[in-house]
């Protein structure tokens, strides 16, 4: 028998349950993976709370790394003993053992640990598409990344700096500002005591930034638009403060013919060739030392309730992993 986290109703962290299950042999096209580390991501709280509705009962989690224990019929790319990692649905990464479609897995290089793999896949692939595909950052660009001391934020700061950009980040405390600066953030704005758009305009001589990467949502959306230069791009990729409220589309024209997009990782990785290319680039920048995966919290998987409480209370920085 194996164990996993399941929830039968939406709500706070207390709805998460540690249950025993029997994991069958992998079906055709599937791989059975023994998890060594599981990634914790803010999207997990959206699924648990009901912000992103799901059929219930449901598993949780979209990111993990481990070792292949068995393969189903027709699987030729993976063998028992292979080190693998993944980010994607269906939900169920909060588990000791699971079956998952082979097409969602990538091989984890020996140079990377299981914890790095679990911590980097969703956040690192998100950083990859933000910086290299949604808006392709160029030397000389100035970017704004919200939650700069978070898991995605710390990766974006380092990677954008390596690409030659000037990086402005928002954080909620002096401690998080120091952490962001250590990871390549040129200017850390403490959003709890500064108006972000005013500070951005001051830092850019009134010009504004080329792109804003905003995972906060409702509370920051309009001020993020105010940070952009004409023809700038607003990338809204999360809802930590709640979904963005309806607004007059003409506002984009009045503020400088702005571009707005709401991307998801799973659109960018839907084709296997894209997933493999994105993962290869991510693994490359980590292996080169240009990007360090900062794992600042570790919890036993069984203590997912505590991990969720700390995440939502902003008591975490960098990446967090759950250990089965």
Tab-separated table of C-alpha atoms in Angstrom:
chain	number	residue	atom	x	y	z
A	1	UNK	CA	0.000	0.000	0.000
A	2	UNK	CA	1.001	3.609	-0.592
A	3	UNK	CA	-0.100	7.009	0.721
A	4	UNK	CA	-1.250	10.257	-0.843
A	5	UNK	CA	-2.932	13.551	-0.032
A	6	UNK	CA	-6.612	13.789	-1.026
A	7	UNK	CA	-9.420	16.267	-0.374
A	8	UNK	CA	-13.162	15.568	-0.527
A	9	UNK	CA	-14.355	19.157	-0.156
A	10	UNK	CA	-12.862	22.540	-0.949
A	11	UNK	CA	-11.726	24.933	1.754
A	12	UNK	CA	-8.712	25.776	3.869
A	13	UNK	CA	-5.628	23.627	4.383
A	14	UNK	CA	-7.503	21.531	6.941
A	15	UNK	CA	-9.419	19.736	4.144
A	16	UNK	CA	-6.254	17.891	3.070
A	17	UNK	CA	-6.245	14.246	4.160
A	18	UNK	CA	-3.440	11.657	4.330
A	19	UNK	CA	-4.918	8.421	2.990
A	20	UNK	CA	-3.721	4.908	2.141
A	21	UNK	CA	-4.280	3.619	-1.402
A	22	UNK	CA	-3.402	0.668	-3.605
A	23	UNK	CA	-1.549	1.759	-6.760
A	24	UNK	CA	-2.176	-0.593	-9.718
A	25	UNK	CA	0.306	-1.535	-12.400
A	26	UNK	CA	0.774	1.220	-14.995
A	27	UNK	CA	-1.612	1.040	-17.941
A	28	UNK	CA	-0.531	1.255	-21.559
A	29	UNK	CA	1.420	4.469	-22.157
A	30	UNK	CA	1.925	5.063	-18.431
A	31	UNK	CA	4.940	5.039	-16.133
A	32	UNK	CA	4.915	4.264	-12.417
A	33	UNK	CA	7.078	6.720	-10.482
A	34	UNK	CA	8.281	6.477	-6.876
A	35	UNK	CA	8.475	10.101	-5.759
A	36	UNK	CA	11.561	11.326	-3.919
A	37	UNK	CA	10.418	14.962	-3.750
A	38	UNK	CA	7.195	16.838	-4.580
A	39	UNK	CA	6.931	20.512	-5.486
A	40	UNK	CA	4.641	22.939	-3.638
A	41	UNK	CA	3.114	25.651	-5.832
A	42	UNK	CA	0.605	28.423	-5.250
A	43	UNK	CA	-1.712	26.907	-7.847
A	44	UNK	CA	-2.167	24.008	-5.412
A	45	UNK	CA	-4.033	26.377	-3.095
A	46	UNK	CA	-6.333	27.428	-5.960
A	47	UNK	CA	-7.294	23.794	-6.534
A	48	UNK	CA	-7.746	23.102	-2.813
A	49	UNK	CA	-9.805	26.249	-2.164
A	50	UNK	CA	-12.096	25.818	-5.164
A	51	UNK	CA	-10.896	28.913	-7.038
A	52	UNK	CA	-10.088	26.478	-9.840
A	53	UNK	CA	-13.029	24.019	-9.577
A	54	UNK	CA	-12.358	20.274	-9.741
A	55	UNK	CA	-14.407	17.077	-9.591
A	56	UNK	CA	-14.214	15.795	-6.019
A	57	UNK	CA	-12.700	13.881	-4.325
A	58	UNK	CA	-9.373	14.847	-5.856
A	59	UNK	CA	-5.667	14.428	-5.471
A	60	UNK	CA	-3.397	17.455	-5.445
A	61	UNK	CA	-0.110	18.644	-6.871
A	62	UNK	CA	1.356	18.881	-10.358
A	63	UNK	CA	5.121	18.563	-9.901
A	64	UNK	CA	7.488	15.894	-8.619
A	65	UNK	CA	10.703	13.999	-9.228
A	66	UNK	CA	11.580	10.396	-8.595
A	67	UNK	CA	12.538	7.023	-10.034
A	68	UNK	CA	10.686	4.874	-12.547
A	69	UNK	CA	9.513	1.613	-10.943
A	70	UNK	CA	7.573	0.129	-13.854
A	71	UNK	CA	6.400	1.000	-17.363
A	72	UNK	CA	3.193	0.162	-19.160
A	73	UNK	CA	2.723	-1.409	-22.558
A	74	UNK	CA	4.109	0.642	-25.426
A	75	UNK	CA	6.455	2.793	-23.333
A	76	UNK	CA	9.921	2.788	-24.892
A	77	UNK	CA	11.428	6.110	-23.785
A	78	UNK	CA	11.752	5.160	-20.099
A	79	UNK	CA	13.024	2.150	-18.174
A	80	UNK	CA	12.836	1.103	-14.507
A	81	UNK	CA	15.554	2.952	-12.607
A	82	UNK	CA	15.426	6.107	-14.748
A	83	UNK	CA	15.472	9.404	-12.863
A	84	UNK	CA	12.533	11.530	-14.011
A	85	UNK	CA	10.650	14.725	-13.254
A	86	UNK	CA	7.420	16.298	-14.433
A	87	UNK	CA	5.051	19.228	-14.093
A	88	UNK	CA	1.477	18.852	-15.199
A	89	UNK	CA	-1.855	17.177	-14.718
A	90	UNK	CA	-3.792	15.234	-13.865
A	91	UNK	CA	-3.467	16.256	-10.249
A	92	UNK	CA	-1.859	13.725	-7.941
A	93	UNK	CA	1.790	14.600	-7.304
A	94	UNK	CA	1.180	14.704	-3.526
A	95	UNK	CA	1.767	10.960	-3.388
A	96	UNK	CA	4.440	8.436	-2.516
A	97	UNK	CA	3.820	6.466	-5.713
A	98	UNK	CA	1.750	7.207	-8.815
A	99	UNK	CA	1.133	6.300	-12.433
A	100	UNK	CA	1.445	9.087	-14.985
A	101	UNK	CA	1.455	9.340	-18.766
A	102	UNK	CA	4.951	8.832	-20.169
A	103	UNK	CA	4.557	11.835	-22.456
A	104	UNK	CA	4.533	14.153	-19.423
A	105	UNK	CA	7.871	12.977	-18.054
A	106	UNK	CA	11.369	14.200	-18.790
A	107	UNK	CA	14.602	12.544	-17.775
A	108	UNK	CA	16.322	14.296	-14.873
A	109	UNK	CA	20.058	14.793	-15.461
A	110	UNK	CA	22.367	13.128	-12.946
A	111	UNK	CA	23.806	16.571	-12.152
A	112	UNK	CA	20.496	17.650	-10.594
A	113	UNK	CA	19.030	16.349	-7.335
A	114	UNK	CA	15.482	15.077	-6.923
A	115	UNK	CA	14.728	18.104	-4.760
A	116	UNK	CA	15.981	20.432	-7.482
A	117	UNK	CA	13.900	18.556	-10.035
A	118	UNK	CA	10.735	18.798	-7.958
A	119	UNK	CA	11.360	22.453	-7.157
A	120	UNK	CA	12.290	23.583	-10.653
A	121	UNK	CA	9.888	21.936	-13.050
A	122	UNK	CA	6.725	24.017	-12.685
A	123	UNK	CA	8.392	27.205	-11.488
A	124	UNK	CA	11.378	26.863	-13.826
A	125	UNK	CA	9.322	25.989	-16.895
A	126	UNK	CA	7.045	28.898	-16.030
A	127	UNK	CA	10.079	31.201	-15.912
A	128	UNK	CA	11.230	29.739	-19.235
A	129	UNK	CA	8.042	30.522	-21.118
A	130	UNK	CA	7.679	33.934	-19.482
A	131	UNK	CA	11.192	35.063	-20.390
A	132	UNK	CA	11.821	33.183	-23.628
A	133	UNK	CA	8.424	32.833	-25.284
A	134	UNK	CA	5.610	35.061	-23.948
A	135	UNK	CA	7.880	38.108	-23.985
A	136	UNK	CA	11.383	37.261	-25.188
A	137	UNK	CA	13.627	39.322	-22.946
A	138	UNK	CA	16.542	41.007	-24.695
A	139	UNK	CA	19.694	42.722	-23.400
A	140	UNK	CA	18.806	46.252	-22.319
A	141	UNK	CA	15.170	45.489	-21.462
A	142	UNK	CA	13.760	46.511	-18.094
A	143	UNK	CA	11.298	44.097	-16.524
A	144	UNK	CA	9.054	44.076	-13.450
A	145	UNK	CA	8.460	40.790	-11.651
A	146	UNK	CA	5.964	40.674	-8.791
A	147	UNK	CA	6.647	38.359	-5.820
A	148	UNK	CA	10.342	38.511	-6.650
A	149	UNK	CA	11.319	36.471	-3.581
A	150	UNK	CA	8.980	33.607	-4.441
A	151	UNK	CA	9.858	30.433	-6.301
A	152	UNK	CA	9.160	31.737	-9.803
A	153	UNK	CA	10.391	35.193	-8.854
A	154	UNK	CA	13.867	34.115	-7.784
A	155	UNK	CA	14.326	32.098	-10.971
A	156	UNK	CA	13.072	34.967	-13.152
A	157	UNK	CA	15.378	37.464	-11.422
A	158	UNK	CA	18.461	35.326	-12.046
A	159	UNK	CA	17.581	34.298	-15.581
A	160	UNK	CA	16.547	37.788	-16.704
A	161	UNK	CA	19.766	39.203	-15.273
A	162	UNK	CA	21.761	36.598	-17.197
A	163	UNK	CA	19.910	37.702	-20.353
A	164	UNK	CA	21.111	41.267	-19.832
A	165	UNK	CA	17.930	42.831	-18.463
A	166	UNK	CA	17.493	45.324	-15.651
A	167	UNK	CA	15.287	43.614	-13.069
A	168	UNK	CA	12.788	45.405	-10.834
A	169	UNK	CA	10.961	43.214	-8.327
A	170	UNK	CA	8.233	43.660	-5.735
A	171	UNK	CA	8.430	42.064	-2.301
A	172	UNK	CA	6.570	42.401	0.995
A	173	UNK	CA	9.441	42.897	3.466
A	174	UNK	CA	13.036	44.049	3.868
A	175	UNK	CA	14.140	40.443	4.363
A	176	UNK	CA	12.571	39.399	1.067
A	177	UNK	CA	14.096	42.434	-0.633
A	178	UNK	CA	17.555	41.295	0.455
A	179	UNK	CA	16.871	37.790	-0.829
A	180	UNK	CA	15.681	39.085	-4.206
A	181	UNK	CA	18.809	41.247	-4.561
A	182	UNK	CA	20.998	38.219	-3.876
A	183	UNK	CA	19.341	36.562	-6.851
A	184	UNK	CA	19.854	39.314	-9.421
A	185	UNK	CA	17.093	41.803	-8.663
A	186	UNK	CA	18.519	45.284	-9.318
A	187	UNK	CA	15.746	47.206	-7.556
A	188	UNK	CA	13.468	45.674	-4.908
A	189	UNK	CA	10.248	47.589	-4.221
A	190	UNK	CA	8.571	46.877	-0.890
A	191	UNK	CA	4.960	46.944	-2.005
A	192	UNK	CA	3.570	47.165	1.529
A	193	UNK	CA	4.921	50.704	1.898
A	194	UNK	CA	5.590	52.014	-1.638
A	195	UNK	CA	3.285	52.570	-4.602
A	196	UNK	CA	4.816	50.305	-7.196
A	197	UNK	CA	4.009	52.294	-10.353
A	198	UNK	CA	5.377	55.531	-8.876
A	199	UNK	CA	8.602	53.822	-7.852
A	200	UNK	CA	8.938	52.122	-11.251
A	201	UNK	CA	8.515	55.440	-13.054
A	202	UNK	CA	11.178	56.987	-10.832
A	203	UNK	CA	13.585	54.114	-11.472
A	204	UNK	CA	13.084	54.271	-15.238
A	205	UNK	CA	13.215	58.041	-15.637
A	206	UNK	CA	9.499	58.064	-16.373
A	207	UNK	CA	9.757	55.612	-19.263
A	208	UNK	CA	8.234	52.520	-17.657
A	209	UNK	CA	9.185	48.896	-18.186
A	210	UNK	CA	9.045	46.676	-21.269
A	211	UNK	CA	7.112	43.906	-19.548
A	212	UNK	CA	5.364	43.178	-16.242
A	213	UNK	CA	5.103	39.600	-14.979
A	214	UNK	CA	2.214	39.611	-12.504
A	215	UNK	CA	1.186	36.545	-10.492
A	216	UNK	CA	-0.710	38.536	-7.847
A	217	UNK	CA	-3.856	39.330	-9.821
A	218	UNK	CA	-6.661	41.566	-8.580
A	219	UNK	CA	-4.693	43.713	-6.115
A	220	UNK	CA	-1.885	44.644	-8.526
A	221	UNK	CA	-3.414	44.499	-12.014
A	222	UNK	CA	-4.219	48.160	-12.683
A	223	UNK	CA	-1.039	49.431	-11.037
A	224	UNK	CA	0.946	46.934	-13.105
A	225	UNK	CA	-0.510	48.430	-16.283
A	226	UNK	CA	0.620	51.842	-15.028
A	227	UNK	CA	4.211	50.557	-14.900
A	228	UNK	CA	4.410	49.847	-18.630
A	229	UNK	CA	5.923	51.971	-21.371
A	230	UNK	CA	3.918	52.420	-24.602
A	231	UNK	CA	3.559	49.084	-26.442
A	232	UNK	CA	4.629	47.276	-23.277
A	233	UNK	CA	3.322	43.833	-22.391
A	234	UNK	CA	1.335	42.883	-19.300
A	235	UNK	CA	1.667	39.169	-18.502
A	236	UNK	CA	-0.921	38.117	-15.921
A	237	UNK	CA	-0.011	34.573	-14.937
A	238	UNK	CA	-1.526	34.113	-11.468
A	239	UNK	CA	-4.229	35.104	-8.992
A	240	UNK	CA	-2.630	35.111	-5.536
A	241	UNK	CA	-4.912	37.981	-4.436
A	242	UNK	CA	-7.916	36.784	-6.446
A	243	UNK	CA	-8.947	36.896	-10.110
A	244	UNK	CA	-8.644	40.145	-12.060
A	245	UNK	CA	-11.945	42.005	-12.190
A	246	UNK	CA	-13.607	43.012	-15.466
A	247	UNK	CA	-12.290	46.242	-16.988
A	248	UNK	CA	-12.778	48.425	-20.051
A	249	UNK	CA	-10.557	47.061	-22.825
A	250	UNK	CA	-10.127	50.614	-24.105
A	251	UNK	CA	-7.902	51.226	-21.082
A	252	UNK	CA	-5.112	49.387	-22.889
A	253	UNK	CA	-5.331	51.878	-25.748
A	254	UNK	CA	-5.415	54.904	-23.476
A	255	UNK	CA	-2.360	53.724	-21.520
A	256	UNK	CA	-0.166	53.339	-24.618
A	257	UNK	CA	-1.506	50.573	-26.880
A	258	UNK	CA	-0.508	47.967	-24.320
A	259	UNK	CA	-0.456	44.230	-24.897
A	260	UNK	CA	-2.142	41.902	-22.374
A	261	UNK	CA	-1.921	38.117	-22.141
A	262	UNK	CA	-3.030	35.448	-19.656
A	263	UNK	CA	-0.789	32.442	-20.397
A	264	UNK	CA	-0.656	29.008	-18.776
A	265	UNK	CA	2.257	26.597	-18.591
A	266	UNK	CA	0.143	23.754	-19.924
A	267	UNK	CA	-0.556	25.519	-23.208
A	268	UNK	CA	3.159	26.042	-23.741
A	269	UNK	CA	4.032	22.405	-22.908
A	270	UNK	CA	1.084	20.746	-24.710
A	271	UNK	CA	3.343	19.513	-27.522
A	272	UNK	CA	5.988	17.062	-26.352
A	273	UNK	CA	8.691	18.629	-28.512
A	274	UNK	CA	8.055	21.967	-26.800
A	275	UNK	CA	8.191	20.389	-23.330
A	276	UNK	CA	11.502	18.705	-24.092
A	277	UNK	CA	13.033	21.872	-25.559
A	278	UNK	CA	11.873	24.002	-22.613
A	279	UNK	CA	13.163	21.500	-20.061
A	280	UNK	CA	16.483	21.244	-21.895
A	281	UNK	CA	16.958	25.015	-21.771
A	282	UNK	CA	15.957	25.119	-18.096
A	283	UNK	CA	18.306	22.297	-17.116
A	284	UNK	CA	21.056	24.039	-19.070
A	285	UNK	CA	20.858	27.363	-17.248
A	286	UNK	CA	20.746	25.570	-13.888
A	287	UNK	CA	23.680	23.300	-14.748
A	288	UNK	CA	25.679	26.338	-15.917
A	289	UNK	CA	25.180	28.090	-12.584
A	290	UNK	CA	23.349	31.048	-14.131
A	291	UNK	CA	20.233	30.059	-12.197
A	292	UNK	CA	20.319	28.554	-8.710
A	293	UNK	CA	17.277	26.685	-7.464
A	294	UNK	CA	16.763	27.986	-3.948
A	295	UNK	CA	14.925	25.485	-1.742
A	296	UNK	CA	14.235	27.259	1.528
A	297	UNK	CA	11.540	24.995	2.996
A	298	UNK	CA	11.122	21.243	3.297
A	299	UNK	CA	8.114	19.504	4.838
A	300	UNK	CA	7.161	15.854	5.145
A	301	UNK	CA	4.486	15.161	2.539
A	302	UNK	CA	2.215	14.059	5.370
A	303	UNK	CA	2.415	17.646	6.736
A	304	UNK	CA	0.998	19.286	3.590
A	305	UNK	CA	-1.542	21.121	5.767
A	306	UNK	CA	1.248	23.025	7.517
A	307	UNK	CA	3.005	23.707	4.215
A	308	UNK	CA	-0.159	25.236	2.731
A	309	UNK	CA	-0.723	27.400	5.797
A	310	UNK	CA	2.820	28.744	5.639
A	311	UNK	CA	2.597	29.371	1.891
A	312	UNK	CA	-0.650	31.350	2.146
A	313	UNK	CA	0.643	33.306	5.141
A	314	UNK	CA	3.679	34.415	3.081
A	315	UNK	CA	6.034	32.666	5.478
A	316	UNK	CA	7.895	30.951	2.634
A	317	UNK	CA	10.554	32.192	0.225
A	318	UNK	CA	12.052	30.583	-2.841
A	319	UNK	CA	10.943	27.035	-3.520
A	320	UNK	CA	9.352	24.502	-1.186
A	321	UNK	CA	9.426	20.729	-1.475
A	322	UNK	CA	7.408	18.013	0.223
A	323	UNK	CA	9.322	14.836	1.052
A	324	UNK	CA	7.386	11.527	0.850
